[in-house]
Coordinates of C-alpha atoms and ligand atoms in Angstrom, one line a residue:
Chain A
X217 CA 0.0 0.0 0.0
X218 CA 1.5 3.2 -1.2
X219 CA -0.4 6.9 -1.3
X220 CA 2.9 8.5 -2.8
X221 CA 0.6 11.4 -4.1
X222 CA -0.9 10.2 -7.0
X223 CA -3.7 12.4 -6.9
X224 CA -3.9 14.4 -9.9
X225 CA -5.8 17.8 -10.6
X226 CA -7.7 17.9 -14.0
X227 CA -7.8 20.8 -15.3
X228 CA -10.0 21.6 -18.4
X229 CA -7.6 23.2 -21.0
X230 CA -10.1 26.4 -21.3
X231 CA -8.6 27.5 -18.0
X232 CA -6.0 30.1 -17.1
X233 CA -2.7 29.1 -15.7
X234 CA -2.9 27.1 -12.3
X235 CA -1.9 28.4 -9.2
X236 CA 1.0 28.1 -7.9
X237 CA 1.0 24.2 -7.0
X238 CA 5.1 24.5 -6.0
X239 CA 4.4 27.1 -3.3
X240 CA 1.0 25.5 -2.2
X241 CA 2.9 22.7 -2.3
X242 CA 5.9 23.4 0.3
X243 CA 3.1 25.1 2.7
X244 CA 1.2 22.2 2.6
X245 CA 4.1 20.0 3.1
X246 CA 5.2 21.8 6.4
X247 CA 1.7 21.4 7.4
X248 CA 0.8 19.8 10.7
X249 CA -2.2 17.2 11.1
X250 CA -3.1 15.7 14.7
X251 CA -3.6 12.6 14.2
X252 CA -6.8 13.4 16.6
X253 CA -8.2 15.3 14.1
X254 CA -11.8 14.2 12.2
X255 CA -11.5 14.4 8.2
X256 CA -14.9 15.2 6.7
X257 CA -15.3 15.2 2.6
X258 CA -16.4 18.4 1.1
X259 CA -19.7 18.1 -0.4
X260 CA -18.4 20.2 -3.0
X261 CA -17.5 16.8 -5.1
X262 CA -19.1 13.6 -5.5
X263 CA -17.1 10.6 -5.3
X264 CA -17.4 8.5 -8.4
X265 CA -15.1 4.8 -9.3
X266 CA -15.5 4.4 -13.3
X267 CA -13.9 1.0 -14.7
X268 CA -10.5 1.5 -12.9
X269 CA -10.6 5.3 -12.3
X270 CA -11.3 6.9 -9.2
X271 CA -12.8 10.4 -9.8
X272 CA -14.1 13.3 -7.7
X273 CA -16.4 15.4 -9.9
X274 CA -16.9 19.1 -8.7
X275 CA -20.7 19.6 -7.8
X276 CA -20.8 23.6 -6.5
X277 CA -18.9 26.5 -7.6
X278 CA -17.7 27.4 -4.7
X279 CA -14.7 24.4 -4.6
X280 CA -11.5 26.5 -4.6
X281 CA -10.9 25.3 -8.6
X282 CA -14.0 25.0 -9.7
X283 CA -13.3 23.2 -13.1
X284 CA -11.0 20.9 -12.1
X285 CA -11.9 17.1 -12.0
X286 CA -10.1 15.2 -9.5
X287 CA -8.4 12.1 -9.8
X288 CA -7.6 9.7 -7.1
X289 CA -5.4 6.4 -7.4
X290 CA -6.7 3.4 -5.4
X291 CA -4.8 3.9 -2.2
X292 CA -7.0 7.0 -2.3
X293 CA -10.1 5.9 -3.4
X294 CA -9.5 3.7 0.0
X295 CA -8.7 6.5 2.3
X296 CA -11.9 8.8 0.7
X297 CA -13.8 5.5 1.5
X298 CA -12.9 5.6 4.9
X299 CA -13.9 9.0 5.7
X300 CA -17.1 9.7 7.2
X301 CA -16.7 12.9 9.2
X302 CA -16.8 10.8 12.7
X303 CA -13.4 8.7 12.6
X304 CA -10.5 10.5 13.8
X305 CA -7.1 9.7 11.4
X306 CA -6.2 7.5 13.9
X307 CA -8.9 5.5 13.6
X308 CA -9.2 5.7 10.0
X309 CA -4.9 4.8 10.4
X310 CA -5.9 1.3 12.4
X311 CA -8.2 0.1 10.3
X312 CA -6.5 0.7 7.1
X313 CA -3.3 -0.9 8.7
X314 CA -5.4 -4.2 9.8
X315 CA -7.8 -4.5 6.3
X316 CA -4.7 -4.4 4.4
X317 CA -2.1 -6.0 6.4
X318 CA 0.1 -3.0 6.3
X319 CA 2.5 -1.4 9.2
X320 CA 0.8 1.3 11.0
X321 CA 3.4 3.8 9.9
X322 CA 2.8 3.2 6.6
X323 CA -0.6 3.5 6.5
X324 CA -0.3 6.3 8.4
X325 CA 2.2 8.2 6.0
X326 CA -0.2 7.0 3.4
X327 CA -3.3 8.6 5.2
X328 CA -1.1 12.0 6.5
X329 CA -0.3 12.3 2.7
X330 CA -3.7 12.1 1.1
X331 CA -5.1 14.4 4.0
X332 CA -2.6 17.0 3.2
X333 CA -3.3 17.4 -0.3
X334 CA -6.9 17.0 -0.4
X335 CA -7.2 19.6 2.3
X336 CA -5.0 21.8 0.5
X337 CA -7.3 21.7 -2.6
X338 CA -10.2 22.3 0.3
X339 CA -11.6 18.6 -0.5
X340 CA -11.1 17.0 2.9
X341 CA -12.0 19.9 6.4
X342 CA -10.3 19.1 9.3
X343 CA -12.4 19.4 12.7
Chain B
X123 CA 0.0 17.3 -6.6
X124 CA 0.0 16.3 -9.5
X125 CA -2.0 18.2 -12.5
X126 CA -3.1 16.5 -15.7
X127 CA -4.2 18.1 -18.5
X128 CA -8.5 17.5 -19.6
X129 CA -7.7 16.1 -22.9
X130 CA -5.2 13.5 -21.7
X131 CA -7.7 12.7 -19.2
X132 CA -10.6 12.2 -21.6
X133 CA -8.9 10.1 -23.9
X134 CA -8.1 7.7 -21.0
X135 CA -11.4 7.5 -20.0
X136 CA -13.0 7.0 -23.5
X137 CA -10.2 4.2 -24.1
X138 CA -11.0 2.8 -20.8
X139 CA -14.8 3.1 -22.0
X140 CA -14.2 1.3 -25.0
X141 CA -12.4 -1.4 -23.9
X142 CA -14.8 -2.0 -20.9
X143 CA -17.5 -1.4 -23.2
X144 CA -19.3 1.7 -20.9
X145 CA -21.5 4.0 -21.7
X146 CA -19.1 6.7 -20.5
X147 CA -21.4 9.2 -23.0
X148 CA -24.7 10.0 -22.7
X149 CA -27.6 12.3 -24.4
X150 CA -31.0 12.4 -23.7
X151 CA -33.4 14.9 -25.5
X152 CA -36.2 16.1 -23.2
X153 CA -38.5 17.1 -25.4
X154 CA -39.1 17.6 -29.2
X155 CA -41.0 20.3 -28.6
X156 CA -39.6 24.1 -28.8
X157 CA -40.8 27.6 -28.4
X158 CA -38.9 28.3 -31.8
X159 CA -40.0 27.1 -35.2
X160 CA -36.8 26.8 -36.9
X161 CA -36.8 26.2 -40.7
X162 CA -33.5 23.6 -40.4
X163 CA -34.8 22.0 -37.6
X164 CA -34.6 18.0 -37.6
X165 CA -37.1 17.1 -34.5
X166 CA -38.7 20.3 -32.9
X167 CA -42.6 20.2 -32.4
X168 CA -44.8 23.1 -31.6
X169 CA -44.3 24.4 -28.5
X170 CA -47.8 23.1 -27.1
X171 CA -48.4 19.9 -28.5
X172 CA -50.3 17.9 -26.0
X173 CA -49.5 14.9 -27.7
X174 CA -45.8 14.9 -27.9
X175 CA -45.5 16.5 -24.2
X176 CA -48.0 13.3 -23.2
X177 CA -45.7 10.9 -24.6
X178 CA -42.7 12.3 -23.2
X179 CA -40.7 10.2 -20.2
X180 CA -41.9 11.5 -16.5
X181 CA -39.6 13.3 -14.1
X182 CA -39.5 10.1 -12.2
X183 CA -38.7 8.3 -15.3
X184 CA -35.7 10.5 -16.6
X185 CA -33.7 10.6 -12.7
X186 CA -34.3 7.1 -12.8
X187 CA -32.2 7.1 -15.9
X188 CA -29.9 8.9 -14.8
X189 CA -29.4 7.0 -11.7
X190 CA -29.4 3.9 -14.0
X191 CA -26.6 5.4 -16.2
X192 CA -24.5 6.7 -12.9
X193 CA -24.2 3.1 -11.6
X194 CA -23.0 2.0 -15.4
X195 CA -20.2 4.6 -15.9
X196 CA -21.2 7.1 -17.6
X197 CA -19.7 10.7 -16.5
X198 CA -20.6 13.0 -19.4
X199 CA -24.6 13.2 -20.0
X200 CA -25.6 16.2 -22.4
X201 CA -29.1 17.0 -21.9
X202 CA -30.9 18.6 -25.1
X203 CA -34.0 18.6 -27.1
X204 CA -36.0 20.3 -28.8
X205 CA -36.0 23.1 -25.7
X206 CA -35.1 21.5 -23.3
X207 CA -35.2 24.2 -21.2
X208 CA -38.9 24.2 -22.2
X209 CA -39.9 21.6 -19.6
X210 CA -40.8 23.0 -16.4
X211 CA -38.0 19.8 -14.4
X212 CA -35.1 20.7 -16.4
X213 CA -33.8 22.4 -13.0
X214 CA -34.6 19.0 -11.3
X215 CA -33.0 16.5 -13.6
X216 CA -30.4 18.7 -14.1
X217 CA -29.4 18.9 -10.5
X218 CA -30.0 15.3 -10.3
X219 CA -27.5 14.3 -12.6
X220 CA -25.1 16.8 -10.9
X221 CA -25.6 15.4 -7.4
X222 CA -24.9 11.7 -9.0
X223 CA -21.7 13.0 -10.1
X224 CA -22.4 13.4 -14.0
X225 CA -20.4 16.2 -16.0
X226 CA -23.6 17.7 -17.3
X227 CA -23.8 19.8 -20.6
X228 CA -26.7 20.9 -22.0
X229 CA -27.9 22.3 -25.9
X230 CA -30.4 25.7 -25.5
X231 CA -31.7 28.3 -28.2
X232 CA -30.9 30.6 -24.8
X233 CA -34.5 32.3 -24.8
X234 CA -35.6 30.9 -22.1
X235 CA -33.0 31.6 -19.5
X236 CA -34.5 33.3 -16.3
X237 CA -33.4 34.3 -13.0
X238 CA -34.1 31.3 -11.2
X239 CA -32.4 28.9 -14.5
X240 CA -29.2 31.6 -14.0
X241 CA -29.0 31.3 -10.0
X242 CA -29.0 27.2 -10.2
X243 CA -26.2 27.1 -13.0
X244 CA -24.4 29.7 -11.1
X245 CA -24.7 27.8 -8.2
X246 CA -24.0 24.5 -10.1
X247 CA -22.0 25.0 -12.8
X248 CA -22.2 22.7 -15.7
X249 CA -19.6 21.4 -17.8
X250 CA -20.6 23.5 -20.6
X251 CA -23.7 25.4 -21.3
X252 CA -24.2 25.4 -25.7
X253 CA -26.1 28.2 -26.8
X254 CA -26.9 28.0 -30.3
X255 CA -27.2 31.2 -32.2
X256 CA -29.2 31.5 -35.9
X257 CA -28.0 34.7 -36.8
X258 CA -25.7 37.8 -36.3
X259 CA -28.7 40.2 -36.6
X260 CA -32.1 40.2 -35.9
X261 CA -33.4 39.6 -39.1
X262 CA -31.7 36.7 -40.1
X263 CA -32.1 35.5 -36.7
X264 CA -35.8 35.5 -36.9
X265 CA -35.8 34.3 -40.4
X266 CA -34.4 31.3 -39.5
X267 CA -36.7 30.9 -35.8
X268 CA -39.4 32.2 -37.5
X269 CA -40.7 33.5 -34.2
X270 CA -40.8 37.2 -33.4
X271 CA -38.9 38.6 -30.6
X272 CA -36.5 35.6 -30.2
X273 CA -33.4 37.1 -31.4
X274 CA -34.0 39.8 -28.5
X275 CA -34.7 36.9 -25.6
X276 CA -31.6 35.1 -27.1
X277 CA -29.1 37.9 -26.6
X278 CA -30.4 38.7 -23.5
X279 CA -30.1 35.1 -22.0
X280 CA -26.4 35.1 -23.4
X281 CA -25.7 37.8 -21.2
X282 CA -27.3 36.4 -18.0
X283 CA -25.3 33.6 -18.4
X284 CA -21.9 34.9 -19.4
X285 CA -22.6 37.7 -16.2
X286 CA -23.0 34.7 -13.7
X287 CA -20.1 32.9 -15.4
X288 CA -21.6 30.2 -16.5
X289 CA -18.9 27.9 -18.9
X290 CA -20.5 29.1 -22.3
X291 CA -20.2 27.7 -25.9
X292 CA -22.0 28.9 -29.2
X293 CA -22.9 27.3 -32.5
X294 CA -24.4 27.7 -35.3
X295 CA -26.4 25.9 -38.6
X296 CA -24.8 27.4 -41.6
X297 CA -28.0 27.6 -43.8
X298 CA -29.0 29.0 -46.8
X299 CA -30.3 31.8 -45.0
X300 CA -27.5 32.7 -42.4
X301 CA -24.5 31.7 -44.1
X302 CA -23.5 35.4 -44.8
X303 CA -24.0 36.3 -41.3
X304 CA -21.3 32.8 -39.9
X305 CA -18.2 35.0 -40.0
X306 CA -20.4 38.3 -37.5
X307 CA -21.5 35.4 -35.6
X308 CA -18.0 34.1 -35.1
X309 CA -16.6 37.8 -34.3
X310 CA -19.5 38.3 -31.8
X311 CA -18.7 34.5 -29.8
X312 CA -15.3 36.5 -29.8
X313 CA -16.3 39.9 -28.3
X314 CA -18.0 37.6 -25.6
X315 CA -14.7 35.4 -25.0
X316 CA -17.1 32.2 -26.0
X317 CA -15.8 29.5 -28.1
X318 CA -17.8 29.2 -31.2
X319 CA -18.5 26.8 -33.8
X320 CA -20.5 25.9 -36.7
X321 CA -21.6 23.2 -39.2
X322 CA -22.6 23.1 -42.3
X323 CA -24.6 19.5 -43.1
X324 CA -28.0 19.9 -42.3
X325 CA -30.1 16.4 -41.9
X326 CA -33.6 15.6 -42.2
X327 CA -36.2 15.7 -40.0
X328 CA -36.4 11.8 -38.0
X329 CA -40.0 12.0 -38.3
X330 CA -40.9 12.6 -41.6
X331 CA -43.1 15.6 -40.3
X332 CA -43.6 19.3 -42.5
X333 CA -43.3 21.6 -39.5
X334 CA -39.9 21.9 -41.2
X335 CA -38.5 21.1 -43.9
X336 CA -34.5 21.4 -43.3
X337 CA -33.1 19.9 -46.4
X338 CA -34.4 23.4 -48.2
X339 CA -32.4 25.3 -46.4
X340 CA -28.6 23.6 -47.0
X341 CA -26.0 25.3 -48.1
X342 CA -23.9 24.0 -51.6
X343 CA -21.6 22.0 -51.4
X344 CA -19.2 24.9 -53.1
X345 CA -20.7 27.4 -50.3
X346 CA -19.4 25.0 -47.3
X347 CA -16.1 25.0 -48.7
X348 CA -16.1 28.5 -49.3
X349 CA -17.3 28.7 -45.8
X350 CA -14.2 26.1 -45.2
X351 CA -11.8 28.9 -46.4
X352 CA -12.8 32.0 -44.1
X353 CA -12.1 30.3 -40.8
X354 CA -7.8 29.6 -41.3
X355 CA -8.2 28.1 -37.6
X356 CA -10.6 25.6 -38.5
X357 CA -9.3 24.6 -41.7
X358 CA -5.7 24.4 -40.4
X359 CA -7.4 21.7 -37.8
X360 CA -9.2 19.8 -40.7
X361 CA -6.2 19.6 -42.2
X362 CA -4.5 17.8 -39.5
X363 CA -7.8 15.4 -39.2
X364 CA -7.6 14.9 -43.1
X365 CA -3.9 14.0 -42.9
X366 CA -4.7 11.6 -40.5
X367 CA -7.6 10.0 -41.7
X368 CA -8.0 10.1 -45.1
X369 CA -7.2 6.7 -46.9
X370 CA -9.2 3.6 -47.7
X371 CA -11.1 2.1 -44.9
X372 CA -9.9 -1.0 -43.0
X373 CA -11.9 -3.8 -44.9
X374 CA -15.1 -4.7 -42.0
X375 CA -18.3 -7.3 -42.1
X376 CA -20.0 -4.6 -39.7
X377 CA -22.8 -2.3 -40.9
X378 CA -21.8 0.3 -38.3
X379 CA -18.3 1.2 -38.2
X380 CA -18.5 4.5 -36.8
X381 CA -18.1 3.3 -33.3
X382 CA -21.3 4.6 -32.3
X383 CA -23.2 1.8 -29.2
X384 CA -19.3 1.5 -27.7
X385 CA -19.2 3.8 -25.2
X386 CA -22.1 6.4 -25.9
X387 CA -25.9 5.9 -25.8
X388 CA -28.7 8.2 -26.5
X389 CA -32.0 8.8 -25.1
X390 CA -35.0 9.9 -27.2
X391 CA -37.8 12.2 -25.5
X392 CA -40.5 9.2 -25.4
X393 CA -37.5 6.5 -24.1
X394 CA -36.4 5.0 -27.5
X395 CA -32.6 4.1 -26.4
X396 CA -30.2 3.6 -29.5
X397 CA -26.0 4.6 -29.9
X398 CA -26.7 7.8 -31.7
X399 CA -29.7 10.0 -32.1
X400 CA -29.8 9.0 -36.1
X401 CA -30.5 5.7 -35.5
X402 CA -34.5 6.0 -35.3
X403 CA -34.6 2.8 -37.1
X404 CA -32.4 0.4 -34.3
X405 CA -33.9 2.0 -31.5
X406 CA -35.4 0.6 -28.2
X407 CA -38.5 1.5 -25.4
X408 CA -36.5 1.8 -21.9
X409 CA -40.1 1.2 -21.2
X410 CA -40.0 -1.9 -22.6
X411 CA -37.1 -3.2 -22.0
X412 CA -35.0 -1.2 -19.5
X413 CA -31.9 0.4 -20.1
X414 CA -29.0 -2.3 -19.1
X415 CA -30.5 -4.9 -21.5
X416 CA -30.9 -2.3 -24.3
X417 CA -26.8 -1.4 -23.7
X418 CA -26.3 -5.0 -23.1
X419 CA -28.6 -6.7 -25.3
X420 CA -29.8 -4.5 -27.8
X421 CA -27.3 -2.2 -28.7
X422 CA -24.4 -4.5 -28.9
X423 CA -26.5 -6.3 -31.2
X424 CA -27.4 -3.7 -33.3
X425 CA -23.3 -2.7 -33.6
X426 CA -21.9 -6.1 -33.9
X427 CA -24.4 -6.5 -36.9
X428 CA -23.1 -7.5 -40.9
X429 CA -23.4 -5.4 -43.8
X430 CA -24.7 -7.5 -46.8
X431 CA -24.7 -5.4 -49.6
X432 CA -21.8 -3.2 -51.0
X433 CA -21.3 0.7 -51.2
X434 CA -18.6 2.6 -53.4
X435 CA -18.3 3.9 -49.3
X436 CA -16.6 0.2 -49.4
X437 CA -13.5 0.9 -50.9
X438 CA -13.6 5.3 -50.8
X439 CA -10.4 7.1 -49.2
X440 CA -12.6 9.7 -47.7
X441 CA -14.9 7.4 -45.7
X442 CA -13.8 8.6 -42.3
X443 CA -14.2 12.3 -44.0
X444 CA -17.7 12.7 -45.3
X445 CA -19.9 11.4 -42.5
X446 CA -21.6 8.8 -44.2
X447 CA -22.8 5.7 -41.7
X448 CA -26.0 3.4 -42.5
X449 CA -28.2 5.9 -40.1
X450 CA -27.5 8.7 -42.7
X451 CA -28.6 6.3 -45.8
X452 CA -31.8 5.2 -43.7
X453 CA -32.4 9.7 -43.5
X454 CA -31.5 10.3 -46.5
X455 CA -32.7 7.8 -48.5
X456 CA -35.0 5.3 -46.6
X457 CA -32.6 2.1 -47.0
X458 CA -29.1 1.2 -45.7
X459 CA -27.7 0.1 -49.6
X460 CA -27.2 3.6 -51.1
X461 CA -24.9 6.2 -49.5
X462 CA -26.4 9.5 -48.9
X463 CA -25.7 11.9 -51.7
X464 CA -25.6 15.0 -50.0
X465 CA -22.6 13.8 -47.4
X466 CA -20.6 12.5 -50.9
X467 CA -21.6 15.6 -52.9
X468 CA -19.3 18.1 -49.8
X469 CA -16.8 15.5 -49.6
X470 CA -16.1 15.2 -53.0
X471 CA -16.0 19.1 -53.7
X472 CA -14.0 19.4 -50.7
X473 CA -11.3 16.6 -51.7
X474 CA -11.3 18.7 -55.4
X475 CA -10.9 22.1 -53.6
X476 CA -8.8 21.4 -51.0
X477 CA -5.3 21.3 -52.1
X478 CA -4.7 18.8 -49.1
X479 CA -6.9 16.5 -50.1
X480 CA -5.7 16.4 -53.7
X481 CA -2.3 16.2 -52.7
X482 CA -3.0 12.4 -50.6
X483 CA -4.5 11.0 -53.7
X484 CA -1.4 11.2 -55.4
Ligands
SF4_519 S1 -24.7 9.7 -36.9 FE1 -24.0 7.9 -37.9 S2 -21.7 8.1 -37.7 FE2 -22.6 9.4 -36.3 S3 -22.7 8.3 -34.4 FE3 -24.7 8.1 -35.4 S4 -24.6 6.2 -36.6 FE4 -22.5 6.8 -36.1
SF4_520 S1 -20.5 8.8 -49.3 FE1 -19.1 9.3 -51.0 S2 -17.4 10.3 -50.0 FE2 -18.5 9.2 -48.5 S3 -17.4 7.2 -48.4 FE3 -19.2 7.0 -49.7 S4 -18.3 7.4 -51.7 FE4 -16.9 8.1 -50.3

């Protein structure tokens, strides 16, 4: 099991340029997430699995790029899966670790990963 | 994070579709009717025909569908007509198919576009919003609609929509009667910052009814290449197509070769299903059969059928050029075994006038 950020942003060639993903990047890097913390999804996207893709379609205009399609691997298709606005990370970390037979560290570096960008493209709040 | 562009991302979808065989394309016309009276128009009835609006699917009916074509893949539904905009639900199917996680587009003349229509598509985008446009003044405009005052509710609903922001697109019928007025249109789509297209073949009505009578009003074939020539852009890009495409087609058994039943399906206003909207002939009642075994069943029966008669088509270097499939013969000329002569008359100008072209026959 292995998040290693492949989550792409699709961006619909009529836009402008992106933002700056480098320096949104670094910030969200250096970003700290308790591991205490509850993930909810935005119900600015609906969550769709077509053949083997893993897609997050934007529903309202007021997602932070609002024609961008979002594209998630598996590993993150699982993680999305597992969020329901009640588990904390920790939780979420535990049970991935004993579903897929995985060390806890891993799955957590997996989870911290996914959280970070998806809350930096305002997908995933934090409470 | 990673960014990928929306083409490369389509094309791996569709490729997934195709092999997987989903319907990752979907259309369904809501209505025939229209509050327009166009003289091109293939399908549109008047405005208030109890009949037609009787026949048409239910609310219930259509989210159903959509539900239906959520849980089998599809992600882009374009929701036209007739007006579509016309039916008093288009706000709740459309919003539907949002909330299932569709990419929803939709086709409109854009004279019916009101506050409340602007404040849902501001609030939920869709993926594009067409807006097709039947003149560059109001004249020509209302020529072609034949219905006063709806060059006037046209413009206006334009500029609701492009003042919420709402992804815009317009198009246009080149016809006999607006062909002079393509190249204001095109400048105008500009002044707006809309993308703009237009196209030139004109089919026949599906139902054999006189409220219009399109193939009066298409253009030559030496117009559309004349009409070719203006837009550099456009042509430049057909040239690329051509010099991809043009040669003699792979020898096939099948009757449709087009591709069409793959990975796209459309929806007819009363629930005939079929690959394409031409295909009245090898359509099916969702009310009949429901929609899995017509895209199961149905459908893939329809595609994988054999042709058993021969075409010139058969052995023609612009076959992938001119647009010419079995539905068009059935149009055009009420039987699969003759190609339509309209589709061959433009491609064969084209392939005289277009240096291009000449040049690959060599
Ligand atoms: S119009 Fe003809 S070529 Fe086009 S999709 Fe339909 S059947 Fe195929
Ligand atoms: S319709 Fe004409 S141009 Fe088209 S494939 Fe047939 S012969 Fe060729």
């Amino acid at each position: 099991m292995h998040y290693s950020g492949i989550f792409a942003r699709i961006r619909q060639d009529k836009g402008g340029p992106l933002n700056d993903d480098h320096a949104q990047g670094m910030q969200i890097k250096s970003m700290q997430i308790p591991l205490d913390g509850v993930p909810s999804r935005s119900e600015n996207v609906v969550f769709r699995k077509i053949e083997n893709e893993y897609i997050l379609v934007p529903l309202l205009s007021t997602s932070a790029d609002v024609e961008a399609i979002y594209n998630l691997n598996e590993i993150g298709a699982i993680i999305w899966e597992h969020i329901d606005g009640k588990k904390s990370l920790r939780e979420i970390i535990g049970e991935l670790a004993e579903e897929y037979e995985v060390e806890p560290e891993e799955a957590e570096r997996d989870v911290l990963d996914f959280v970070r960008d998806l809350t930096g493209s305002q997908l995933i709040r934090m409470s | 994070m990673k960014t990928e562009s929306y083409a490369d991302f389509s094309l791996r979808m569709h490729d997934a579709s195709v092999g997987g065989r989903i319907p990752v394309n979907a259309a369904i016309e809501l209505t025939y009717r229209c509050n327009n009276n166009c003289v091109h128009c293939y399908c549109s009835l008047p405005m208030g025909d109890e009949a037609a609006s009787q026949k048409e699917l239910a609310t219930a009916e259509i989210t159903e569908l959509v539900d239906e074509l959520a849980s089998m893949g599809t992600l882009w539904l374009l929701i036209t007509g007739g007006e579509p905009l016309l039916r008093g639900d288009f706000g709740e199917i459309y919003l539907h198919a949002k909330k299932r996680g569709l990419l929803v587009s939709f086709f409109t003349n854009g004279t019916l576009v009101d506050d409340d229509m602007v404040g849902l598509l501001a609030k939920y985008p869709p993926f594009v919003a067409e807006v097709t446009l039947y003149g560059a003044t109001e004249e020509t405009y209302e020529k072609v609609t034949r219905v006063k005052g709806s060059y006037r509710r046209c413009i206006e609903g334009i500029g609701s929509l492009r003042r919420a922001g709402i992804p815009l697109r317009l198009k246009t019928m080149a016809l006999t009667i607006n062909q002079h007025e393509v190249e204001a249109m095109d400048r105008r789509a500009a002044e707006w910052g809309c993308e703009f297209r237009f196209d030139p073949v004109i089919q026949k009505r599906i139902d054999g009814r006189v409220h219009s009578t399109p193939e009066r009003y298409r253009i030559s074939p030496e117009d559309a290449v004349r009409l070719d020539r203006t837009f550099p852009k456009r042509m430049q890009e057909y040239e690329r197509f051509c010099a991809k495409f043009v040669g003699p087609p792979a020898v096939s058994e099948r009757l449709y070769r087009c591709g069409t039943g793959v990975s796209s399906l459309h929806i007819n206003p009363y629930g005939m299903i079929s690959g394409c909207s031409m295909m009245v002939r090898e359509a099916f009642s969702v009310r009949q059969k429901g929609l899995r075994w017509i895209w199961e069943e149905g459908i893939r029966s329809v595609i994988s059928g054999k042709k058993t008669f021969s075409l010139p088509c058969d052995t023609c270097r612009l076959v992938n050029l001119c647009g010419q499939c079995p539905a068009w013969s059935v149009l055009e000329n009420s039987s699969y075994d003759r190609e339509s002569g309209y589709l061959c008359g433009i491609a064969k100008t084209r392939e005289r006038s277009h240096a291009f072209l000449r040049q690959e026959a060599g």
